[in-house]
Coordinates of C-alpha atoms in Angstrom, one line a residue:
X1 CA -24.5 108.1 -31.9
X2 CA -21.8 109.5 -29.7
X3 CA -18.6 107.7 -30.5
X4 CA -17.6 107.7 -26.8
X5 CA -20.8 105.8 -25.9
X6 CA -20.0 103.1 -28.4
X7 CA -17.2 101.9 -26.1
X8 CA -19.2 102.0 -22.9
X9 CA -19.9 98.2 -22.5
X10 CA -16.2 97.4 -23.0
X11 CA -15.3 100.0 -20.4
X12 CA -17.7 98.6 -17.9
X13 CA -16.3 95.0 -18.5
X14 CA -12.8 96.2 -17.8
X15 CA -13.9 98.0 -14.7
X16 CA -15.6 94.7 -13.5
X17 CA -12.5 92.5 -14.1
X18 CA -10.3 95.0 -12.4
X19 CA -12.5 95.1 -9.3
X20 CA -12.6 91.3 -9.1
X21 CA -8.8 91.1 -9.4
X22 CA -8.3 93.5 -6.6
X23 CA -10.7 91.4 -4.4
X24 CA -8.7 88.2 -5.2
X25 CA -5.5 89.9 -4.3
X26 CA -7.0 91.1 -1.1
X27 CA -8.3 87.6 -0.3
X28 CA -4.8 86.0 -1.0
X29 CA -3.1 88.6 1.1
X30 CA -5.3 87.5 4.0
X31 CA -3.2 84.3 4.3
X32 CA 0.2 84.3 6.0
X33 CA 3.5 84.2 4.2
X34 CA 3.8 80.4 5.0
X35 CA 0.2 79.6 4.0
X36 CA -1.5 78.9 0.7
X37 CA -5.2 79.5 -0.1
X38 CA -6.7 76.1 -0.9
X39 CA -9.9 74.2 -0.6
X40 CA -10.9 73.1 2.8
X41 CA -11.0 69.4 1.7
X42 CA -7.4 69.6 0.4
X43 CA -6.2 71.1 3.7
X44 CA -8.1 68.5 5.7
X45 CA -6.7 65.5 3.8
X46 CA -3.1 66.7 4.0
X47 CA -3.4 67.4 7.7
X48 CA -0.4 66.0 9.7
X49 CA -1.2 67.6 13.0
X50 CA -3.1 64.7 14.6
X51 CA -6.7 65.9 14.0
X52 CA -8.2 63.8 16.7
X53 CA -6.0 65.6 19.3
X54 CA -5.5 69.1 18.1
X55 CA -7.0 71.1 15.3
X56 CA -5.5 71.1 11.8
X57 CA -3.2 73.8 10.7
X58 CA -5.6 76.1 8.9
X59 CA -6.7 79.5 9.8
X60 CA -8.8 82.2 8.1
X61 CA -11.0 81.7 5.1
X62 CA -9.7 83.2 1.9
X63 CA -12.7 82.8 -0.3
X64 CA -15.8 80.8 -0.7
X65 CA -14.9 77.2 0.3
X66 CA -11.3 78.2 0.6
X67 CA -9.0 78.3 3.6
X68 CA -5.5 79.4 4.4
X69 CA -3.5 76.2 4.9
X70 CA 0.1 75.5 6.1
X71 CA 2.4 75.4 3.1
X72 CA 4.8 72.9 4.7
X73 CA 1.9 70.6 5.4
X74 CA 0.8 70.7 1.8
X75 CA 4.2 70.2 0.3
X76 CA 4.9 67.2 2.7
X77 CA 1.6 65.7 1.6
X78 CA 2.3 66.2 -2.1
X79 CA 5.8 64.6 -1.8
X80 CA 4.4 61.6 0.0
X81 CA 1.8 61.1 -2.7
X82 CA 4.4 61.1 -5.4
X83 CA 6.5 58.6 -3.5
X84 CA 3.6 56.3 -2.8
X85 CA 2.5 56.4 -6.5
X86 CA 6.0 55.5 -7.7
X87 CA 6.3 52.6 -5.2
X88 CA 2.9 51.3 -6.3
X89 CA 3.9 51.5 -9.9
X90 CA 7.2 49.6 -9.3
X91 CA 5.4 46.9 -7.2
X92 CA 2.8 46.4 -10.0
X93 CA 5.5 46.1 -12.6
X94 CA 7.6 43.5 -10.7
X95 CA 5.0 41.6 -8.8
X96 CA 4.7 37.9 -9.8
X97 CA 1.3 36.2 -9.8
X98 CA 1.1 34.0 -6.6
X99 CA 1.2 30.3 -7.4
X100 CA -1.9 28.5 -6.3
X101 CA -1.2 26.0 -3.5
X102 CA -0.7 22.4 -4.6
X103 CA -2.3 21.2 -1.4
X104 CA -6.0 20.7 -0.6
X105 CA -7.6 23.1 1.9
X106 CA -9.0 21.6 5.1
X107 CA -10.1 24.7 6.8
X108 CA -9.4 28.4 7.3
X109 CA -5.6 28.8 6.7
X110 CA -5.2 25.0 6.9
X111 CA -4.0 22.6 4.2
X112 CA -3.5 18.8 3.8
X113 CA 0.2 18.5 3.5
X114 CA 2.6 15.5 3.9
X115 CA 3.1 14.9 7.7
X116 CA 6.8 15.5 7.4
X117 CA 6.2 19.1 6.2
X118 CA 4.2 20.2 9.3
X119 CA 6.2 21.6 12.2
X120 CA 4.3 19.8 15.0
X121 CA 3.8 16.1 14.9
X122 CA 1.0 16.0 17.5
X123 CA -2.4 17.5 17.8
X124 CA -2.3 20.4 20.3
X125 CA -5.2 19.8 22.8
X126 CA -4.1 21.6 25.9
X127 CA -5.3 25.0 24.9
X128 CA -1.9 26.5 23.9
X129 CA -3.0 27.3 20.4
X130 CA -6.8 27.3 20.9
X131 CA -7.2 30.2 18.4
X132 CA -4.9 28.8 15.8
X133 CA -4.4 25.0 16.1
X134 CA -1.3 23.9 14.3
X135 CA -2.7 20.5 13.2
X136 CA -6.4 20.2 12.7
X137 CA -8.7 17.3 13.4
X138 CA -10.0 17.2 9.8
X139 CA -9.2 13.9 8.1
X140 CA -7.2 14.3 4.9
X141 CA -7.8 12.0 1.9
X142 CA -4.2 10.6 1.7
X143 CA -2.7 8.4 4.3
X144 CA 0.4 10.4 5.2
X145 CA -1.1 13.9 4.8
X146 CA -2.3 15.9 7.8
X147 CA -4.4 19.0 8.2
X148 CA -1.7 21.6 9.0
X149 CA -1.8 25.4 9.7
X150 CA -0.3 27.2 6.7
X151 CA 2.1 29.1 8.9
X152 CA 3.4 25.8 10.3
X153 CA 4.4 24.3 7.0
X154 CA 8.1 23.7 6.5
X155 CA 10.5 22.9 3.7
X156 CA 11.6 19.3 3.3
X157 CA 15.1 20.1 4.7
X158 CA 13.5 21.5 7.9
X159 CA 11.2 18.6 8.5
X160 CA 11.1 17.6 12.1
X161 CA 11.7 14.0 11.0
X162 CA 15.2 14.8 9.7
X163 CA 16.6 15.4 13.1
X164 CA 15.6 11.9 14.1
X165 CA 17.9 10.4 11.5
X166 CA 20.9 11.5 13.6
X167 CA 19.5 9.7 16.6
X168 CA 19.1 6.3 14.8
X169 CA 21.2 3.4 16.0
X170 CA 21.1 0.2 14.1
X171 CA 20.5 -2.8 16.4
X172 CA 20.9 -5.6 13.8
X173 CA 18.9 -7.4 11.2
X174 CA 15.2 -8.2 11.4
X175 CA 13.8 -5.6 13.8
X176 CA 10.3 -4.5 13.1
X177 CA 9.2 -0.9 13.7
X178 CA 6.0 -2.2 15.4
X179 CA 4.2 1.2 15.5
X180 CA 5.7 2.4 12.2
X181 CA 7.5 5.7 12.0
X182 CA 4.5 8.0 11.9
X183 CA 2.7 9.1 15.1
X184 CA -1.0 8.7 14.5
X185 CA -2.7 10.7 17.2
X186 CA -5.0 12.0 14.6
X187 CA -6.2 8.4 14.0
X188 CA -6.0 8.0 10.3
X189 CA -8.0 4.9 9.5
X190 CA -5.8 2.5 7.5
X191 CA -7.3 -0.6 6.0
X192 CA -6.7 -3.6 8.3
X193 CA -4.2 -5.2 6.0
X194 CA -2.1 -2.1 5.3
X195 CA 1.4 -2.0 6.9
X196 CA 2.4 1.1 8.7
X197 CA 5.1 3.2 7.2
X198 CA 8.5 1.5 7.8
X199 CA 6.9 -1.2 9.9
X200 CA 8.8 -3.8 7.9
X201 CA 11.9 -1.9 6.7
X202 CA 13.4 -4.8 4.6
X203 CA 10.6 -4.9 2.0
X204 CA 12.0 -3.8 -1.5
X205 CA 10.1 -2.6 -4.5
X206 CA 11.6 -3.7 -7.8
X207 CA 10.8 -1.4 -10.7
X208 CA 11.3 -1.7 -14.4
X209 CA 13.4 0.8 -16.3
X210 CA 10.3 2.8 -16.9
X211 CA 9.7 3.1 -13.2
X212 CA 6.7 0.7 -13.2
X213 CA 6.3 -1.7 -10.2
X214 CA 7.4 -5.2 -11.2
X215 CA 7.6 -7.3 -8.0
X216 CA 8.8 -7.4 -4.4
X217 CA 12.1 -8.3 -2.8
X218 CA 13.9 -8.5 0.5
X219 CA 17.0 -6.6 1.7
X220 CA 19.3 -9.1 3.4
X221 CA 22.5 -7.1 3.3
X222 CA 23.2 -3.4 2.4
X223 CA 24.2 -4.5 -1.1
X224 CA 22.1 -7.7 -1.6
X225 CA 18.4 -8.4 -2.3
X226 CA 16.6 -11.7 -2.6
X227 CA 13.6 -12.1 -4.9
X228 CA 11.9 -14.8 -7.0
X229 CA 13.6 -16.0 -10.2
X230 CA 10.3 -16.1 -12.2
X231 CA 9.6 -12.4 -11.8
X232 CA 12.9 -11.3 -13.3
X233 CA 13.5 -14.0 -15.8
X234 CA 13.2 -11.5 -18.7
X235 CA 15.0 -8.7 -16.9
X236 CA 18.6 -7.5 -17.1
X237 CA 20.7 -5.2 -15.0
X238 CA 19.8 -2.4 -17.4
X239 CA 16.0 -2.9 -17.0
X240 CA 15.8 -3.2 -13.2
X241 CA 15.8 -0.6 -10.4
X242 CA 15.4 -1.4 -6.7
X243 CA 13.7 1.0 -4.2
X244 CA 14.3 0.8 -0.5
X245 CA 12.2 2.4 2.2
X246 CA 9.2 2.6 -0.2
X247 CA 5.6 2.5 1.1
X248 CA 3.2 4.5 -1.1
X249 CA 4.1 3.7 -4.7
X250 CA 2.1 6.7 -6.0
X251 CA 3.4 9.5 -3.8
X252 CA 6.5 11.0 -2.0
X253 CA 4.6 11.9 1.2
X254 CA 6.7 9.6 3.3
X255 CA 8.7 11.3 6.1
X256 CA 11.9 9.7 4.9
X257 CA 12.7 9.4 1.2
X258 CA 13.2 6.0 -0.4
X259 CA 16.6 5.1 -1.8
X260 CA 17.0 3.8 -5.3
X261 CA 19.8 1.6 -6.5
X262 CA 20.8 0.1 -9.8
X263 CA 21.6 -3.6 -10.1
X264 CA 25.2 -4.8 -10.7
X265 CA 24.5 -8.5 -11.1
X266 CA 21.6 -10.9 -11.2
X267 CA 22.2 -14.4 -10.0
X268 CA 19.4 -16.9 -10.6
X269 CA 19.4 -20.4 -9.1
X270 CA 21.0 -22.7 -11.7
X271 CA 18.2 -25.3 -11.2
X272 CA 15.3 -22.9 -11.4
X273 CA 12.5 -24.4 -13.5
X274 CA 10.4 -21.7 -15.2
X275 CA 7.5 -24.1 -15.8
X276 CA 7.2 -25.8 -12.4
X277 CA 8.9 -23.0 -10.5
X278 CA 11.3 -25.3 -8.6
X279 CA 14.1 -23.3 -6.8
X280 CA 12.3 -20.0 -7.5
X281 CA 15.0 -17.7 -6.1
X282 CA 17.4 -15.0 -7.3
X283 CA 20.1 -12.9 -5.7
X284 CA 20.6 -9.3 -6.8
X285 CA 23.8 -7.5 -6.1
X286 CA 23.5 -3.7 -6.0
X287 CA 25.9 -1.3 -7.7
X288 CA 26.1 0.7 -4.4
X289 CA 25.1 -0.3 -0.9
X290 CA 22.1 1.3 0.7
X291 CA 22.4 3.6 3.7
X292 CA 20.9 1.9 6.7
X293 CA 18.3 4.2 8.2
X294 CA 15.2 3.7 10.4
X295 CA 13.1 2.8 7.3
X296 CA 15.7 0.8 5.5
X297 CA 17.1 -2.3 7.3
X298 CA 17.9 -5.9 6.3
X299 CA 16.0 -8.9 7.4
X300 CA 17.7 -11.9 9.1
X301 CA 18.3 -15.1 7.2
X302 CA 17.0 -18.3 8.9
X303 CA 19.3 -21.3 9.7
X304 CA 19.2 -24.3 7.3
X305 CA 16.1 -26.4 7.4
X306 CA 15.7 -28.9 10.2
X307 CA 12.7 -30.7 11.8
X308 CA 13.2 -28.4 14.8
X309 CA 13.0 -25.3 12.6
X310 CA 10.0 -26.6 10.8
X311 CA 8.2 -27.1 14.1
X312 CA 9.2 -23.6 15.4
X313 CA 7.9 -21.9 12.2
X314 CA 4.5 -23.6 12.5
X315 CA 3.9 -22.0 15.9
X316 CA 5.5 -18.6 15.0
X317 CA 3.9 -15.3 14.2
X318 CA 4.4 -14.9 10.4
X319 CA 3.6 -12.1 7.9
X320 CA 3.9 -11.5 4.2
X321 CA 4.1 -8.1 2.6
X322 CA 3.7 -6.8 -0.9
X323 CA 2.0 -4.3 -3.3
X324 CA 0.1 -7.0 -5.2
X325 CA -3.6 -7.1 -5.8
X326 CA -6.0 -8.1 -3.0
X327 CA -8.2 -10.2 -5.2
X328 CA -7.6 -12.4 -8.2
X329 CA -9.9 -10.3 -10.5
X330 CA -8.3 -7.0 -9.5
X331 CA -7.2 -5.0 -12.4
X332 CA -4.4 -3.2 -10.6
X333 CA -1.9 -3.6 -7.8
X334 CA -2.2 -1.8 -4.4
X335 CA -0.7 1.6 -3.8
X336 CA 0.1 1.1 -0.1
X337 CA 2.2 -1.8 1.2
X338 CA 0.1 -4.7 2.4
X339 CA 0.7 -6.7 5.6
X340 CA -0.9 -10.2 5.7
X341 CA -0.9 -12.6 8.7
X342 CA -0.2 -16.1 7.4
X343 CA 0.4 -19.3 9.4
X344 CA 2.9 -21.8 8.1
X345 CA 1.4 -25.0 6.9
X346 CA 3.3 -28.3 7.2
X347 CA 4.5 -30.0 4.0
X348 CA 2.3 -33.0 4.3
X349 CA -0.8 -30.9 5.1
X350 CA -0.1 -28.5 2.3
X351 CA 0.4 -31.3 -0.3
X352 CA -2.9 -32.9 0.8
X353 CA -4.8 -29.6 0.5
X354 CA -3.3 -28.9 -2.9
X355 CA -4.2 -32.3 -4.2
X356 CA -7.9 -31.6 -3.9
X357 CA -7.5 -28.5 -6.2
X358 CA -7.1 -28.7 -10.0
X359 CA -3.5 -29.9 -9.3
X360 CA -5.1 -33.3 -8.8
X361 CA -4.1 -36.2 -6.5
X362 CA -0.7 -37.0 -8.0
X363 CA 0.7 -33.6 -7.3
X364 CA 4.0 -33.8 -5.3
X365 CA 5.2 -30.7 -3.3
X366 CA 9.0 -30.4 -3.9
X367 CA 11.3 -29.5 -1.0
X368 CA 12.2 -26.1 -2.5
X369 CA 8.7 -25.0 -1.6
X370 CA 7.1 -24.0 1.6
X371 CA 3.4 -23.3 2.3
X372 CA 1.5 -20.7 4.3
X373 CA -2.1 -19.4 4.5
X374 CA -5.3 -21.2 3.7
X375 CA -7.4 -18.6 5.5
X376 CA -10.3 -17.3 3.6
X377 CA -9.8 -13.7 2.5
X378 CA -6.1 -13.6 3.7
X379 CA -3.5 -14.3 1.0
X380 CA -0.8 -13.0 -1.2
X381 CA -1.9 -12.6 -4.8
X382 CA -0.8 -11.6 -8.3
X383 CA 1.8 -8.8 -8.1
X384 CA 3.2 -10.0 -4.8
X385 CA 5.8 -12.3 -6.4
X386 CA 9.3 -12.0 -5.0
X387 CA 8.0 -10.4 -1.8
X388 CA 9.0 -11.8 1.6
X389 CA 7.3 -14.2 4.0
X390 CA 8.9 -13.8 7.4
X391 CA 8.4 -15.2 10.9
X392 CA 9.3 -14.0 14.4
X393 CA 12.6 -15.5 15.7
X394 CA 11.9 -17.8 18.7
X395 CA 12.6 -16.1 22.1
X396 CA 12.8 -12.6 20.6
X397 CA 10.3 -9.8 20.4
X398 CA 9.5 -8.1 17.1
X399 CA 12.6 -9.6 15.4
X400 CA 12.0 -11.6 12.3
X401 CA 13.7 -14.0 9.9
X402 CA 13.0 -14.6 6.2
X403 CA 11.4 -18.0 5.6
X404 CA 9.8 -17.7 2.2
X405 CA 9.6 -15.8 -1.1
X406 CA 6.2 -15.4 -2.8
X407 CA 6.1 -17.8 -5.7
X408 CA 2.7 -19.2 -6.8
X409 CA -0.8 -20.3 -5.7
X410 CA -4.1 -21.7 -6.8
X411 CA -6.2 -18.6 -7.2
X412 CA -6.1 -16.3 -4.2
X413 CA -7.5 -16.2 -0.6
X414 CA -9.6 -19.4 -0.9
X415 CA -10.2 -21.3 2.3
X416 CA -7.9 -24.4 2.8
X417 CA -5.8 -23.5 -0.2
X418 CA -2.4 -22.4 1.0
X419 CA -0.1 -20.3 -1.2
X420 CA 3.3 -21.6 -2.1
X421 CA 6.6 -19.9 -1.4
X422 CA 10.3 -20.5 -2.2
X423 CA 11.6 -22.3 0.9
X424 CA 14.5 -20.1 2.1
X425 CA 15.7 -22.4 4.9
X426 CA 16.0 -25.2 2.3
X427 CA 17.8 -22.8 -0.1
X428 CA 20.1 -21.4 2.6
X429 CA 23.2 -23.2 1.5
X430 CA 22.7 -21.9 -2.1
X431 CA 22.4 -18.3 -0.6
X432 CA 25.6 -18.8 1.5
X433 CA 27.5 -20.1 -1.5
X434 CA 26.6 -17.1 -3.7
X435 CA 27.1 -14.5 -1.0
X436 CA 30.5 -15.9 -0.3
X437 CA 31.5 -16.0 -4.0
X438 CA 30.7 -12.2 -4.1
X439 CA 33.0 -11.5 -1.2
X440 CA 30.3 -10.6 1.4
X441 CA 29.9 -12.0 4.8

């Protein structure tokens, strides 16, 4: 074999590669000095010329599937991609998982929130926000919650109710907020015997040291509360806490927060009888006075008992409030403050009605007691002890005076069986004596 022919295949391969290299050089040289030969897809995706208006900055082809593309366009695109990738990486590394909302959904971008945390207090029905109503018409499960657009929710300090505090002017003791302090254009259906929020701003919830509801009370002065002696007979100043402006014991949805105060001194009636419950009254002095606000105001005291006052009370509009059970066999107290209409019953009539119960015919109603009720299904019950019974002051509208303190009864809500209350007009002189001894007017 000729030695020269042995190298012929290698020589042909070299010639082929050289030829292809010359063709590639010739193709690249067809692009301009400010252009690069890239795929058509890469040139299109990096286009910054406004493709829909003018054509992208690419010119001649420089090979199969390749085009000459503007170098500045490509460099700008590559730099933007690097920046975007870095930003995405930083965001992923620092982003915190979003906390799920603690409120229940009531529609698209709507949540059931405390009414005080929704910017608008009325349903918008004039078309202003027809595409995005701020408060929906869905009924929320809790009394003071409303269906609110998420973008209308506010922080507690920005609540629309806060501004109303500055407008409040105290008129004096005993004035009822007849419509409550919550506008109810969305028609939440309360039970018939539930008080509106702050309707009776003198009602006090007395709690144990473990924040469990114990009994009711009545604010009669910014630093004084009246309650029943029997409910706190085993309590001390260290085990009692008073809440003012309370309404729903199981939530903080109220538009105005309750105020809590410790007890400085407990003064029980010296002649209180824990077995027969005579003189069932106690005065609590607070460590600090409460701040008088729309939902926290004292109740007026009545004048001392006279035949004229007794007659006036029998014809007056009277209510009792409390968080006690509705029925004797209930296993728990109520969550929302109750409001019960109760007529005053004369002493002789009450004594006669109670004598046909298991108290028997020799029962004698002592003067430190006063009776109210006897209407089937309407009564104070267990858990209501210490709570107020109050009647409208003659000749005044929606102004009330304290006449009784829930004390005891024969079962609950039976027809012709009145409940028995500590008689505040009869005990008025004792109250005055103790208040004066403490240095209060």
